[in-house]
Short mmCIF file of C-alpha atoms in Angstrom, two decimals:
data_model
loop_
_atom_site.label_atom_id
_atom_site.label_comp_id
_atom_site.label_asym_id
_atom_site.label_seq_id
_atom_site.Cartn_x
_atom_site.Cartn_y
_atom_site.Cartn_z
CA SER A 125 25.22 32.04 41.01
CA GLN A 126 22.59 29.82 39.41
CA GLN A 127 19.38 31.73 38.70
CA GLY A 128 17.47 28.72 37.40
CA GLU A 129 17.38 25.27 38.90
CA GLU A 130 15.97 22.32 36.99
CA ASP A 131 14.11 19.39 38.42
CA PRO A 132 14.60 16.48 38.13
CA GLN A 133 18.36 16.31 37.64
CA ALA A 134 17.93 13.15 35.60
CA LEU A 135 14.96 11.52 33.88
CA SER A 136 14.70 8.18 32.08
CA ILE A 137 11.62 7.31 30.02
CA GLN A 138 10.54 5.00 27.23
CA GLU A 139 10.15 6.14 23.65
CA GLY A 140 6.64 7.47 23.06
CA GLU A 141 6.19 8.70 26.62
CA ASN A 142 6.02 12.35 27.60
CA ALA A 143 8.88 14.05 29.46
CA THR A 144 8.34 16.95 31.83
CA MET A 145 11.12 19.10 33.22
CA ASN A 146 10.72 21.94 35.67
CA CYS A 147 12.70 25.10 36.28
CA SER A 148 12.57 27.46 39.23
CA TYR A 149 14.23 30.87 39.37
CA LYS A 150 14.73 33.60 41.92
CA THR A 151 14.38 37.08 40.45
CA SER A 152 11.99 38.79 38.05
CA ILE A 153 12.62 38.09 34.38
CA ASN A 154 11.98 39.50 30.91
CA ASN A 155 11.89 36.05 29.36
CA LEU A 156 12.85 32.45 30.01
CA GLN A 157 14.48 30.21 27.43
CA TRP A 158 15.03 26.48 27.09
CA TYR A 159 18.08 24.95 25.44
CA ARG A 160 19.10 21.40 24.54
CA GLN A 161 22.66 20.09 24.67
CA ASN A 162 23.66 16.81 23.11
CA SER A 163 26.68 15.13 24.63
CA GLY A 164 29.88 16.93 23.67
CA ARG A 165 28.11 19.62 21.70
CA GLY A 166 27.03 23.23 22.13
CA LEU A 167 23.61 24.34 23.27
CA VAL A 168 20.70 24.66 20.86
CA HIS A 169 17.96 27.20 21.48
CA LEU A 170 14.54 25.51 21.68
CA ILE A 171 11.98 28.06 22.75
CA LEU A 172 11.60 31.46 24.40
CA ILE A 173 8.64 32.52 26.54
CA ARG A 174 8.18 36.13 27.59
CA SER A 175 7.17 37.16 31.07
CA ASN A 176 3.67 38.17 29.91
CA GLU A 177 3.05 34.79 28.29
CA ARG A 178 1.72 31.75 30.13
CA GLU A 179 2.12 29.01 27.55
CA LYS A 180 3.90 28.47 24.28
CA HIS A 181 4.08 25.59 21.80
CA SER A 182 6.66 24.58 19.23
CA GLY A 183 6.17 21.23 17.53
CA ARG A 184 6.29 18.57 20.25
CA LEU A 185 7.41 21.11 22.85
CA ARG A 186 5.11 22.88 25.28
CA VAL A 187 6.45 25.45 27.72
CA THR A 188 4.54 27.03 30.56
CA LEU A 189 5.54 29.97 32.72
CA ASP A 190 4.14 30.95 36.11
CA THR A 191 5.73 34.23 37.15
CA SER A 192 3.89 34.24 40.49
CA LYS A 193 5.64 31.00 41.42
CA LYS A 194 8.81 31.86 39.50
CA SER A 195 8.69 28.55 37.71
CA SER A 196 8.52 27.10 34.23
CA SER A 197 8.02 23.65 32.78
CA LEU A 198 9.07 22.05 29.51
CA LEU A 199 6.96 19.18 28.18
CA ILE A 200 8.22 17.00 25.34
CA THR A 201 5.40 14.89 23.97
CA ALA A 202 5.80 11.51 22.27
CA SER A 203 9.51 11.39 23.03
CA ARG A 204 12.02 9.83 20.67
CA ALA A 205 15.45 8.33 21.25
CA ALA A 206 16.87 11.40 19.48
CA ASP A 207 15.50 13.58 22.31
CA THR A 208 18.16 12.12 24.61
CA ALA A 209 20.14 15.15 25.77
CA SER A 210 20.54 17.62 28.62
CA TYR A 211 17.97 20.39 28.83
CA PHE A 212 18.69 23.76 30.42
CA CYS A 213 16.49 26.65 31.33
CA ALA A 214 17.98 30.13 31.12
CA THR A 215 16.62 33.38 32.48
CA ASP A 216 16.91 36.83 30.93
CA THR A 217 16.50 39.57 33.51
CA GLY A 218 17.24 42.34 31.01
CA ARG A 219 20.18 43.47 33.11
CA ARG A 220 22.79 40.90 32.11
CA ALA A 221 23.44 37.90 29.92
CA LEU A 222 21.44 34.69 30.23
CA THR A 223 21.88 32.77 33.46
CA PHE A 224 21.60 29.01 33.09
CA GLY A 225 20.41 26.36 35.48
CA SER A 226 22.17 23.09 36.17
CA GLY A 227 20.13 21.10 33.67
CA THR A 228 18.04 17.94 33.41
CA ARG A 229 19.62 14.91 31.76
CA LEU A 230 16.96 13.12 29.73
CA GLN A 231 17.44 9.54 28.59
CA VAL A 232 14.85 8.15 26.16
CA GLN A 233 15.03 4.37 25.89
CA PRO A 234 14.16 2.94 22.47
CA GLU B 300 23.55 30.94 7.74
CA ALA B 301 26.84 29.62 9.07
CA GLY B 302 26.95 28.87 12.77
CA VAL B 303 29.29 30.08 15.48
CA ALA B 304 32.74 28.68 14.80
CA GLN B 305 35.10 27.74 17.60
CA SER B 306 38.58 26.27 17.62
CA PRO B 307 40.22 24.17 18.71
CA ARG B 308 37.65 21.47 19.59
CA TYR B 309 39.90 19.89 22.18
CA LYS B 310 42.99 21.00 24.08
CA ILE B 311 45.07 19.26 26.72
CA ILE B 312 47.68 21.29 28.58
CA GLU B 313 49.69 21.03 31.77
CA LYS B 314 48.92 23.29 34.69
CA ARG B 315 50.69 26.66 34.58
CA GLN B 316 50.76 26.59 30.78
CA SER B 317 48.83 29.10 28.70
CA VAL B 318 46.06 28.43 26.19
CA ALA B 319 43.92 30.45 23.80
CA PHE B 320 40.53 29.79 22.28
CA TRP B 321 39.08 31.42 19.19
CA CYS B 322 35.50 32.24 18.25
CA ASN B 323 33.95 33.55 15.06
CA PRO B 324 30.32 34.55 15.64
CA ILE B 325 27.51 34.65 13.14
CA SER B 326 27.99 37.51 10.70
CA GLY B 327 26.23 40.63 11.87
CA HIS B 328 25.77 39.48 15.46
CA ALA B 329 26.84 42.39 17.62
CA THR B 330 26.80 40.61 20.96
CA LEU B 331 29.25 37.84 21.81
CA TYR B 332 29.52 35.79 24.97
CA TRP B 333 32.04 33.39 26.47
CA TYR B 334 30.67 30.81 28.90
CA GLN B 335 32.49 28.20 30.98
CA GLN B 336 30.74 24.87 31.50
CA ILE B 337 32.19 22.53 34.08
CA LEU B 338 31.17 18.88 33.70
CA GLY B 339 27.71 18.26 35.11
CA GLN B 340 26.89 21.95 35.50
CA GLY B 341 25.18 24.63 33.46
CA PRO B 342 27.15 27.26 31.52
CA LYS B 343 28.46 30.19 33.55
CA LEU B 344 29.08 33.57 31.90
CA LEU B 345 32.67 34.72 31.75
CA ILE B 346 32.41 37.81 29.58
CA GLN B 347 29.99 39.63 27.29
CA PHE B 348 30.97 41.90 24.39
CA GLN B 349 28.80 44.39 22.53
CA ASN B 350 30.65 45.00 19.26
CA ASN B 351 34.24 45.37 20.50
CA GLY B 352 33.38 46.75 23.94
CA VAL B 353 33.11 44.78 27.18
CA VAL B 354 29.61 44.88 28.69
CA ASP B 355 30.08 42.46 31.59
CA ASP B 356 33.24 40.76 32.81
CA SER B 357 32.29 40.61 36.48
CA GLN B 358 32.73 36.81 36.62
CA LEU B 359 35.96 36.66 34.65
CA PRO B 360 38.96 35.66 36.84
CA LYS B 361 41.03 38.56 35.61
CA ASP B 362 44.23 37.41 37.29
CA ARG B 363 44.48 34.59 34.76
CA PHE B 364 41.77 35.03 32.12
CA SER B 365 41.68 37.66 29.41
CA ALA B 366 39.52 38.16 26.34
CA GLU B 367 39.35 40.51 23.43
CA ARG B 368 37.16 41.10 20.43
CA LEU B 369 39.07 42.97 17.80
CA LYS B 370 37.06 44.94 15.22
CA GLY B 371 33.87 43.68 16.79
CA VAL B 372 33.98 40.33 15.02
CA ASP B 373 36.26 37.45 16.10
CA SER B 374 37.11 36.94 19.74
CA THR B 375 39.85 35.17 21.64
CA LEU B 376 39.81 33.94 25.23
CA LYS B 377 43.14 33.30 26.95
CA ILE B 378 44.08 31.56 30.16
CA GLN B 379 47.52 32.16 31.62
CA PRO B 380 48.54 30.32 33.72
CA ALA B 381 46.02 27.47 33.69
CA LYS B 382 44.92 25.66 36.84
CA LEU B 383 43.44 22.19 37.20
CA GLU B 384 40.03 23.70 38.00
CA ASP B 385 39.97 25.41 34.60
CA SER B 386 39.18 22.04 33.01
CA ALA B 387 35.84 22.67 31.35
CA VAL B 388 34.12 23.30 28.05
CA TYR B 389 34.43 26.90 26.87
CA LEU B 390 31.41 27.95 24.87
CA CYS B 391 31.09 30.97 22.62
CA ALA B 392 27.67 32.34 21.74
CA SER B 393 26.35 35.27 19.77
CA THR B 394 23.08 37.04 19.24
CA SER B 395 21.78 39.89 17.12
CA ASP B 396 18.85 40.62 19.38
CA ARG B 397 19.62 41.32 23.00
CA ALA B 398 16.26 39.86 23.99
CA GLY B 399 16.39 36.81 21.75
CA GLY B 400 17.89 33.35 21.78
CA TYR B 401 21.62 32.74 21.63
CA THR B 402 23.44 30.71 18.99
CA PHE B 403 26.19 28.62 20.51
CA GLY B 404 29.31 27.15 18.99
CA SER B 405 30.30 23.53 19.65
CA GLY B 406 32.74 24.60 22.33
CA THR B 407 36.37 23.88 23.20
CA ARG B 408 36.93 21.11 25.71
CA LEU B 409 39.96 22.01 27.85
CA THR B 410 41.68 19.47 30.04
CA VAL B 411 44.36 20.72 32.41
CA VAL B 412 46.63 17.97 33.79
#
């Protein structure tokens, strides 16, 4: 079963704009991770946020976590055409391997 | 460090045939995972190994799928016989830290016709 569900399913923006993707999950977690997948490739780990953290930054990425609402968001600032990819959230409950959501397909128009 | 290696990159087979995928994780990574990703969906765990032991294979269709990790390093995933619905990308991942991020290979795209 899917633990995390991303919203929106697809997002199209212009280069330079910010992109925000949301993830909701169902059970308590140890951490939540975001991954990027370029077409036809494997997933690349972007950032991990632990359950006792509320916000984390990495370069142009900003992740927030609200455990009371069981939700997370990924913000990509000043997007570039190279950011075009699918983005997945994944939850670590500490009891089994990562469970991935269905992903958000981001298209950044040059 | 070298990444997770997978082969082949692509495979096309007829239904009822058998197929095998190979994965070489990052050196020293004790935990290895096989995920199945159907087009348009997120990856779904098939099996998790810790060294050469199976930790979780609850979502592995054991009537047709099998996997092994000999000597706690390389792993192979086999499907026999394949069905049309097995068409997917099969991703291998490894990690050294159970609570950390995973490193994924590029995957094997299987098409069953």
